[in-house]
CSV table of C-alpha atoms and ligand atoms in Angstrom, one decimal:
chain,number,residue,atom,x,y,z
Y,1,UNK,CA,125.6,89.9,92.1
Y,2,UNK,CA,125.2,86.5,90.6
Y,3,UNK,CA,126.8,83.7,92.1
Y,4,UNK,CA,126.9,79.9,93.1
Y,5,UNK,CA,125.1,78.5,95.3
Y,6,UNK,CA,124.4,75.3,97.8
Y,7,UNK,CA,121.5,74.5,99.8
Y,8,UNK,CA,121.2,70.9,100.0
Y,9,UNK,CA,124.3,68.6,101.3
Y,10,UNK,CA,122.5,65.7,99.8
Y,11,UNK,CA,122.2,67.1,96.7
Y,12,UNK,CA,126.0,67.4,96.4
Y,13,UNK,CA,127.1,69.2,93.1
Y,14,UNK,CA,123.7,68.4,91.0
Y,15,UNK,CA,122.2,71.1,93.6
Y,16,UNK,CA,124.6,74.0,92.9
Y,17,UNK,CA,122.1,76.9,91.3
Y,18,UNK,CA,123.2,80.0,90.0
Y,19,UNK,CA,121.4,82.6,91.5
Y,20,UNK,CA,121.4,86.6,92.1
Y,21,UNK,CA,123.2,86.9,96.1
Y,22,UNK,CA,123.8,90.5,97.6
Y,23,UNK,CA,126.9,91.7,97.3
Y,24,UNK,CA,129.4,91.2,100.2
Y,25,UNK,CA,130.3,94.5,102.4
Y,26,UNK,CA,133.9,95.2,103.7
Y,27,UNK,CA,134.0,94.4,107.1
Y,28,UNK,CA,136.7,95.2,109.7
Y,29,UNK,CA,140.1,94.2,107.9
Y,30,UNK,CA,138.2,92.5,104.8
Y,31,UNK,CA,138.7,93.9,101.2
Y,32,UNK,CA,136.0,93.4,98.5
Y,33,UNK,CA,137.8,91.2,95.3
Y,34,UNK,CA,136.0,91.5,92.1
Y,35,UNK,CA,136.2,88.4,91.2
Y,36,UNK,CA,138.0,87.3,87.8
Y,37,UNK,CA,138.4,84.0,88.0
Y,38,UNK,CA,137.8,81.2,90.8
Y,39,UNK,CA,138.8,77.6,92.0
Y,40,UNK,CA,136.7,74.8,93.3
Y,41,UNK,CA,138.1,72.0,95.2
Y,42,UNK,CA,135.6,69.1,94.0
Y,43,UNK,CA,135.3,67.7,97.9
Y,44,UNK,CA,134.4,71.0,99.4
Y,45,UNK,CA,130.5,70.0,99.9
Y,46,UNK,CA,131.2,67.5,101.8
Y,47,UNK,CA,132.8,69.9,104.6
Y,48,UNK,CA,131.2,71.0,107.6
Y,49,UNK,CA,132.4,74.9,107.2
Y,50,UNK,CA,130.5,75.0,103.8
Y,51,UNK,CA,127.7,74.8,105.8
Y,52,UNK,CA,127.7,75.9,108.8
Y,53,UNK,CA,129.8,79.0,110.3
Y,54,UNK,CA,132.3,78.9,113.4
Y,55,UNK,CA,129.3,78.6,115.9
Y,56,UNK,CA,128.1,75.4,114.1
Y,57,UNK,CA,124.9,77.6,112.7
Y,58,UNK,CA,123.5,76.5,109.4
Y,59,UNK,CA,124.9,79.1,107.0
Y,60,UNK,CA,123.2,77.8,104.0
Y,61,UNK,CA,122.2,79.3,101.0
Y,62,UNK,CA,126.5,79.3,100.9
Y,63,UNK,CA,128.6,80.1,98.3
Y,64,UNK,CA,131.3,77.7,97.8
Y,65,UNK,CA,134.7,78.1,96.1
Y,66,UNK,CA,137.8,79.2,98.0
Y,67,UNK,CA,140.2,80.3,95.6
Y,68,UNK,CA,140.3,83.5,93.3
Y,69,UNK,CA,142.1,86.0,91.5
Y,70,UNK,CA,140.6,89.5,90.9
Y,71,UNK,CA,141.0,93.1,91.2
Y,72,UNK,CA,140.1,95.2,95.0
Y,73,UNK,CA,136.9,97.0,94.9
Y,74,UNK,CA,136.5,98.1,98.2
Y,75,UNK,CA,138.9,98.0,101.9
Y,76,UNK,CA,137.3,97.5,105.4
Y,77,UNK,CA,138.0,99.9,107.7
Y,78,UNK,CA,141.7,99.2,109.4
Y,79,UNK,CA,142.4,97.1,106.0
Y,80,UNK,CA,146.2,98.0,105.4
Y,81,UNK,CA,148.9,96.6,102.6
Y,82,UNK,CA,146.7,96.5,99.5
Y,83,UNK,CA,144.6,98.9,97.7
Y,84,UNK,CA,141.4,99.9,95.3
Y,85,UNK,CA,142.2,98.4,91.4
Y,86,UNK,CA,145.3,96.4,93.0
Y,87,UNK,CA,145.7,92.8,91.5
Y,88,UNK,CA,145.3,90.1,93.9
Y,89,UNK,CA,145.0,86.5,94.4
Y,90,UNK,CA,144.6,84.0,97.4
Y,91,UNK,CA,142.6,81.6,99.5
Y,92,UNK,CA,139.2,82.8,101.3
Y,93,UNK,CA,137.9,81.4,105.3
Y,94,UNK,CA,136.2,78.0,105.1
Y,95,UNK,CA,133.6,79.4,107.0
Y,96,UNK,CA,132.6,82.2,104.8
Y,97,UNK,CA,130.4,82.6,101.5
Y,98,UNK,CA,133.3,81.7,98.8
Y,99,UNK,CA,134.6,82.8,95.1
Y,100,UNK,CA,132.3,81.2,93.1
Y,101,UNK,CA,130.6,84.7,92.6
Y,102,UNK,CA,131.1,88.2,91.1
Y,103,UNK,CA,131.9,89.7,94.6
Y,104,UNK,CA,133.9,87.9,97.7
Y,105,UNK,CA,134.7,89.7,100.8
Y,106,UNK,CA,138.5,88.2,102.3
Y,107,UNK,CA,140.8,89.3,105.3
Y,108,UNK,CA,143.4,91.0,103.0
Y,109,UNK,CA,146.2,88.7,105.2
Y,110,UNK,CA,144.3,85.9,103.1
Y,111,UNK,CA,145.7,87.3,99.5
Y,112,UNK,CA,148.9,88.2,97.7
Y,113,UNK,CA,149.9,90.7,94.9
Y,114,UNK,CA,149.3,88.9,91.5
Y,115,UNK,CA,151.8,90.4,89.1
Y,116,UNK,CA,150.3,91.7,85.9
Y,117,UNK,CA,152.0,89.4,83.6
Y,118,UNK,CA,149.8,86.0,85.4
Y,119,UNK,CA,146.8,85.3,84.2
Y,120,UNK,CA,143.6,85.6,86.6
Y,121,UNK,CA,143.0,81.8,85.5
Y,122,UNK,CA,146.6,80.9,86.8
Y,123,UNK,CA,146.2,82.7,89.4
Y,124,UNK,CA,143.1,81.1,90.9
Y,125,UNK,CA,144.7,77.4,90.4
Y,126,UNK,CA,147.4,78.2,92.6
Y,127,UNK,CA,146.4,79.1,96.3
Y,128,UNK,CA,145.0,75.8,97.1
Y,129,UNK,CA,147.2,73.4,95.6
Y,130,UNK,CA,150.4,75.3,96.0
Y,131,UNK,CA,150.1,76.2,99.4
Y,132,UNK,CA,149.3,72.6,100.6
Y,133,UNK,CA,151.9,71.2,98.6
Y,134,UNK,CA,154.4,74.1,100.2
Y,135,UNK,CA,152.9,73.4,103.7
Y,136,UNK,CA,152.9,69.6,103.3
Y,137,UNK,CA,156.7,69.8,102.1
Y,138,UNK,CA,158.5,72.6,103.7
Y,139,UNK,CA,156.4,73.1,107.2
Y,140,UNK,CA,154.8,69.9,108.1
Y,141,UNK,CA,157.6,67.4,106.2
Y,142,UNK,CA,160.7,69.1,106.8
Y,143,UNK,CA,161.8,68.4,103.6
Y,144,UNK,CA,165.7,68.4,103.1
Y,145,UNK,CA,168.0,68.4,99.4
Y,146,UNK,CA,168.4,64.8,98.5
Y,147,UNK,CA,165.8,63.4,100.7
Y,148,UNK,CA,162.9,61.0,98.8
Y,149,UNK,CA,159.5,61.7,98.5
Y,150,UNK,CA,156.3,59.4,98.1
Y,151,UNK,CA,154.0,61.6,96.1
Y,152,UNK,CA,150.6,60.1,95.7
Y,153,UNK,CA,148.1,61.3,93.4
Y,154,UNK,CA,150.8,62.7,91.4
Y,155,UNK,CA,148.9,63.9,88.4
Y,156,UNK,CA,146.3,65.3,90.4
Y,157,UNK,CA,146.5,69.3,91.9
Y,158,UNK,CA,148.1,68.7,94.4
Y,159,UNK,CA,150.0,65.9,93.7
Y,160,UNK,CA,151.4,68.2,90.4
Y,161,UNK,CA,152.7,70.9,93.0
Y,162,UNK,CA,154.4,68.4,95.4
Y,163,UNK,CA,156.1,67.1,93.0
Y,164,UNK,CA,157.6,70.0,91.3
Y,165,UNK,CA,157.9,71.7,94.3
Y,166,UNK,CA,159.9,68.6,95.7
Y,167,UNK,CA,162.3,68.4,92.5
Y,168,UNK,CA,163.4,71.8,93.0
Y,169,UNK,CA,164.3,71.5,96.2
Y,170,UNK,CA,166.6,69.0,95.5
Y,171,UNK,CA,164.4,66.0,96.2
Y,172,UNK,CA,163.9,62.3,94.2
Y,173,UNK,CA,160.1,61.9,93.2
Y,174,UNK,CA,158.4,58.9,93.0
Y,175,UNK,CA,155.3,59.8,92.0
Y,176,UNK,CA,152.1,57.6,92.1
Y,177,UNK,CA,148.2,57.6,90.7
Y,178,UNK,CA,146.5,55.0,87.9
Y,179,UNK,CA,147.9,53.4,84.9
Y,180,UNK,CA,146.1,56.6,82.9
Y,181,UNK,CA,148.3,59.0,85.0
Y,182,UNK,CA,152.3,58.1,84.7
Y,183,UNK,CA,152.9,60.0,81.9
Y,184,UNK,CA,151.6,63.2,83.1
Y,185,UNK,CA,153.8,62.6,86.5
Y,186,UNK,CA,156.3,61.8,84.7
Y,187,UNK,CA,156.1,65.2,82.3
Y,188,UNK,CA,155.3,67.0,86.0
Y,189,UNK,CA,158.6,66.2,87.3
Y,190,UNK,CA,158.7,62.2,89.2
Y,191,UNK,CA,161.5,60.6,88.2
Y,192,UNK,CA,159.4,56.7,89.0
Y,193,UNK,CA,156.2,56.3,88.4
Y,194,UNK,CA,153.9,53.5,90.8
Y,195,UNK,CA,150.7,52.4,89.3
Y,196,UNK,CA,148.7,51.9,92.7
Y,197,UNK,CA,146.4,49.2,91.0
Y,198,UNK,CA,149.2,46.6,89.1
Y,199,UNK,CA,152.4,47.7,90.6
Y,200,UNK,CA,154.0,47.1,93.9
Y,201,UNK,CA,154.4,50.2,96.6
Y,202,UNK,CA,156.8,47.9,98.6
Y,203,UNK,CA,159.4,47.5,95.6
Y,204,UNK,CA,160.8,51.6,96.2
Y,205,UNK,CA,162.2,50.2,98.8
Y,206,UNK,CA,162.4,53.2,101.8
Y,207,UNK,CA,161.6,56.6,101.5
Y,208,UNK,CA,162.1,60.2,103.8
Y,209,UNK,CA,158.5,61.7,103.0
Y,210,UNK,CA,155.0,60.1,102.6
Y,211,UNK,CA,152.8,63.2,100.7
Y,212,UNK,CA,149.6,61.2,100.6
Y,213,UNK,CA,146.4,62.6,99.2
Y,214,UNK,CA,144.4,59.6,99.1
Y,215,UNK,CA,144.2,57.7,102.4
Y,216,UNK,CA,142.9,54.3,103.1
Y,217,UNK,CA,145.4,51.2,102.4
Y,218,UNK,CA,147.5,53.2,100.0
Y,219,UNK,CA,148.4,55.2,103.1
Y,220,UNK,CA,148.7,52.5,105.8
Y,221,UNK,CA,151.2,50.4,103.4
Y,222,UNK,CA,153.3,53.7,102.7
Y,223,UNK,CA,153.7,54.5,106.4
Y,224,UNK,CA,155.4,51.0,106.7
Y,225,UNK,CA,157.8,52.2,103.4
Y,226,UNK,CA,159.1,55.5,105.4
Y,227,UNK,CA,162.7,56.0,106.7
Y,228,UNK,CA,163.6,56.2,110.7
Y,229,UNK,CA,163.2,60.2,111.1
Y,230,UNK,CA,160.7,60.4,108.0
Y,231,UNK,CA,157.6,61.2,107.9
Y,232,UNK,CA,154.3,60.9,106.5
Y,233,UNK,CA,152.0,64.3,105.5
Y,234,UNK,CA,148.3,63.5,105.2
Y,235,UNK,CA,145.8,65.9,103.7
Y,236,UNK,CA,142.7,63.5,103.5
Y,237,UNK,CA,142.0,63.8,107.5
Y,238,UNK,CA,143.8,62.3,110.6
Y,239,UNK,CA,146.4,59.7,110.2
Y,240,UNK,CA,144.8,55.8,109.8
Y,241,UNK,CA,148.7,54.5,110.2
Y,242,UNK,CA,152.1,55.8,111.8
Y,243,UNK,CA,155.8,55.2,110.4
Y,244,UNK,CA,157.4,52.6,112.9
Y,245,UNK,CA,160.0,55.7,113.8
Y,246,UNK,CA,159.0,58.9,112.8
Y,247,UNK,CA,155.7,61.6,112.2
Y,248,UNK,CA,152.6,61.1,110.8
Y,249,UNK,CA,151.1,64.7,110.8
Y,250,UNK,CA,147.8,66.0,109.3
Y,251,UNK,CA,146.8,69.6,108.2
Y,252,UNK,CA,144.6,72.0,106.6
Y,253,UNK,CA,145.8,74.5,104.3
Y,254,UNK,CA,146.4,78.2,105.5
Y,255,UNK,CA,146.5,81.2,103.7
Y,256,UNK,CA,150.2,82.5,103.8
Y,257,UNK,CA,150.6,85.6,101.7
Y,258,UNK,CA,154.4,85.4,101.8
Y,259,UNK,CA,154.2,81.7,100.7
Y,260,UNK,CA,152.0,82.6,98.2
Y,261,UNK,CA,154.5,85.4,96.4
Y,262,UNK,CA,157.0,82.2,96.2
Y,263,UNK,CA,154.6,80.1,94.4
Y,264,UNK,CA,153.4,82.6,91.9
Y,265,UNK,CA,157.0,83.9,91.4
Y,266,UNK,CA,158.0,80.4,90.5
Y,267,UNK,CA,155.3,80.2,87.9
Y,268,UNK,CA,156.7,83.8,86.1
Y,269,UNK,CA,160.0,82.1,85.8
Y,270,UNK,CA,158.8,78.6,84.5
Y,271,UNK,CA,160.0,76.7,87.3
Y,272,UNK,CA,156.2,75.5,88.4
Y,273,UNK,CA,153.5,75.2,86.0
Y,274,UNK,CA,150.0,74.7,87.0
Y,275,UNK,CA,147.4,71.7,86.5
Y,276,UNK,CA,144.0,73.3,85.2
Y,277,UNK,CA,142.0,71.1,83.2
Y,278,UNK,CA,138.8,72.7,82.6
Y,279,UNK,CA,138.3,76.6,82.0
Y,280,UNK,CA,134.1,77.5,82.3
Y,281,UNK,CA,131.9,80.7,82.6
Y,282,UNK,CA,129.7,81.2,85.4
Y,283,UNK,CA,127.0,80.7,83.2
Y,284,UNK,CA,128.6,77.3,82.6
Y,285,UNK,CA,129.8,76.3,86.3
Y,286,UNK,CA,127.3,74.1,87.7
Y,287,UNK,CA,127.3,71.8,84.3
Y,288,UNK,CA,131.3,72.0,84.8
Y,289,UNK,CA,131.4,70.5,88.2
Y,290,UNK,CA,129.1,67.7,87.2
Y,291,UNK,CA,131.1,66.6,84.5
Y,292,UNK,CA,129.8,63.6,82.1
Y,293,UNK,CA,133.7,62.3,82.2
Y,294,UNK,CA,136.5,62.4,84.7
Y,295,UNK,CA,138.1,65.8,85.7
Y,296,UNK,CA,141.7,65.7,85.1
Y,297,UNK,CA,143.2,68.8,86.8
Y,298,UNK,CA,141.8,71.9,87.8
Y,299,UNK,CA,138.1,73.2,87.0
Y,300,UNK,CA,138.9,77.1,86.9
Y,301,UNK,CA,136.0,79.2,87.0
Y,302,UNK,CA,136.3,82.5,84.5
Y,303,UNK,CA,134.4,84.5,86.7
Y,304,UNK,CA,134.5,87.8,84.4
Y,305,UNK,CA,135.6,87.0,80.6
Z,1,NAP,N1,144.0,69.2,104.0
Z,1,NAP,C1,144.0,70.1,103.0
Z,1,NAP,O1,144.4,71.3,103.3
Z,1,NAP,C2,143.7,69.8,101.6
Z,1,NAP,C3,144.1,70.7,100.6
Z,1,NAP,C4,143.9,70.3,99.3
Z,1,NAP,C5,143.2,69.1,98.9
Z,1,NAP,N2,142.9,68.3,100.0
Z,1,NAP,C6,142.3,67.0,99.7
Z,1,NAP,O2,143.3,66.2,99.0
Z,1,NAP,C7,142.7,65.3,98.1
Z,1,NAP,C8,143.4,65.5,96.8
Z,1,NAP,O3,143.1,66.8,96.3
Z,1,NAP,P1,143.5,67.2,94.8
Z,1,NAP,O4,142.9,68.6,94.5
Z,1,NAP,O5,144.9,67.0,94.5
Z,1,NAP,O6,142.6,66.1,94.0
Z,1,NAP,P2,142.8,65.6,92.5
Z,1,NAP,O7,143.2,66.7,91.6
Z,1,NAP,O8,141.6,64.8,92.2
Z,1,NAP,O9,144.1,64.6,92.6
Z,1,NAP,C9,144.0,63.4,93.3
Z,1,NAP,C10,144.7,62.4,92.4
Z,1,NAP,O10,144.9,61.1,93.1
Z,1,NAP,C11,144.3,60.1,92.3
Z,1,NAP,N3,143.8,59.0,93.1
Z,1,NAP,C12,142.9,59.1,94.1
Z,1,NAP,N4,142.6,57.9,94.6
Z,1,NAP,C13,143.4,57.0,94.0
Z,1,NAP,C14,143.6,55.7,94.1
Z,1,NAP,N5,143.0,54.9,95.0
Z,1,NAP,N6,144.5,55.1,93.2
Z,1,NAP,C15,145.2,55.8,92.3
Z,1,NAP,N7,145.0,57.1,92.2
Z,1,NAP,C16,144.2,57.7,93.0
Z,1,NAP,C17,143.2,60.8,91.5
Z,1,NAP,O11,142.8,60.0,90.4
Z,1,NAP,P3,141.3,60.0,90.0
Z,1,NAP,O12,140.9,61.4,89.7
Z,1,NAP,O13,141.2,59.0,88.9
Z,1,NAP,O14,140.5,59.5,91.3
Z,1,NAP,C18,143.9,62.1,91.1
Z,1,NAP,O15,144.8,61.9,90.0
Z,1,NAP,C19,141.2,65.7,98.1
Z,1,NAP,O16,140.5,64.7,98.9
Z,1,NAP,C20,141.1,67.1,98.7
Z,1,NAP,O17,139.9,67.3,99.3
Z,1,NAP,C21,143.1,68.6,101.3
């Protein structure tokens, strides 16, 4: 099968090759996907499970790419819940060769149904981003109706999902990102917008829920913004700052397949729409993820046209 792959951490994205890989078997519990279409989250070469599996041996040549939708091929033995030709889409192990390739082998716990009327393309924006922003919201933040939310990076994947995610829940967004990005937070759902390079954080005065995707200062001068009882969620590693009186709590997304069903029935009805910027061909992957211009949303990888 041809697929894309890493060998070189130093090399970063200018290394990615396209090359001819075996195609994966069904192991215990795994199904094969044929892959249709594939996301990429543009820091994944810089994690240790892209290289490496769970005993810390070099893994390389790896196949990167986490997220897919696609059609079952193929169920492992003791595989139950899906079947061959069924529609699916989800969010592979770190540790295992990825999406970014005609075949991927998955637990089938790791995917969802993908009704026929989403696209394969939609369907392989959502795992990643959705899921963190449901985790980071619902799970980790405890999010309540008429609670405030800090969403940084709000015209980014993630920060896109929080915030609709958020609103519907009954939330007031104040989204945040460069001068370029207000008015795409703004059409996603905040109802303020901070410029994180000319305006002031402090002047929101306090707020429940810190959603930080960035880190750094913007993070340590947000914990100092959040309510006694808030929190602060934190996807960019382990917590640099605490609130005075309250959680700071980091995490890594998991595949849900329940949690998933919610996000992509929310996209059927129109109440969440997804953030892809970019659409390439496999042929076209490698010169898509070394872009001559910044990515704005979502580089979705058609897999199969
Ligand atoms: N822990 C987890 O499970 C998990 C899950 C998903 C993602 N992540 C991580 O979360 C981060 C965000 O992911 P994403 O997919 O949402 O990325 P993204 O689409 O690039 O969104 C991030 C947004 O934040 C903006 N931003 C970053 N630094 C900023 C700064 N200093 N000032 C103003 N705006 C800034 C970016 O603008 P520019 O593009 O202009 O920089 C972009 O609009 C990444 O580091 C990713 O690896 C972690």
């Amino acid at each position: 099968m041809r697929a894309i792959v890493v060998t070189d951490q130093a090399a970063g994205t200018s290394g990615m090759t396209l090359a001819e890989r075996p195609e994966p078997p069904a192991a215990i519990n795994d199904v094969v996907v044929e892959v249709h279409a594939s996301g990429y989250v543009p820091t994944e070469l810089e994690w240790p499970s892209t290289w490496t599996d769970r005993a810390d041996r070099d893994r390389s040549p790896s196949i990167p790419g986490h997220e897919l939708a696609g059609v079952v091929t193929a169920l492992g033995y003791g595989t139950t819940g899906l079947s061959v030709g069924q529609r699916v889409f989800g969010l592979t192990d770190w540790h295992r060769d990825g999406t970014l390739a005609e075949y991927v082998a998955i637990e089938a716990r790791n995917l969802a149904p993908l009704p026929g009327d989403v696209d394969f393309t939609v369907g392989a924006s959502l795992p990643i981003s959705g899921l963190t922003a449901w985790q980071g919201l619902f799970q980790h933040g405890r999010l309540q109706a008429g609670q405030s939310v800090l969403a940084h990076g709000a015209a980014g994947a993630v920060g896109t999902m929080v915030t609709q995610l958020a609103r519907e829940a009954g939330a007031y967004v104040i989204g945040t990102g460069r001068a370029a990005d207000r008015e795409k937070a703004l059409d996603y759902g905040a109802q303020e917008f901070v410029d994180l390079a000319n305006d002031s954080l402090e002047d929101i005065g306090r707020v429940d829920l810190v959603f930080d995707v960035i880190g750094g200062d913007v993070q340590k001068s947000s914990a100092a913004l959040i309510k006694t009882g808030g929190t602060l969620v934190t996807i960019v590693g382990p917590p640099e700052a605490r609130p005075a009186d309250g959680l700071a709590i980091d995490f890594v997304v998991e595949a849900d397949r329940a949690q998933l069903s919610e996000i992509v029935q929310r996209v059927r009805d129109g109440r969440l729409q997804t953030n892809i910027g970019t659409i390439a061909t496999l042929d076209d992957a490698v010169a898509a993820f070394n872009p001559t211009e910044r990515l704005r949303g979502k580089t979705i990888i058609r897999v199969r046209p």
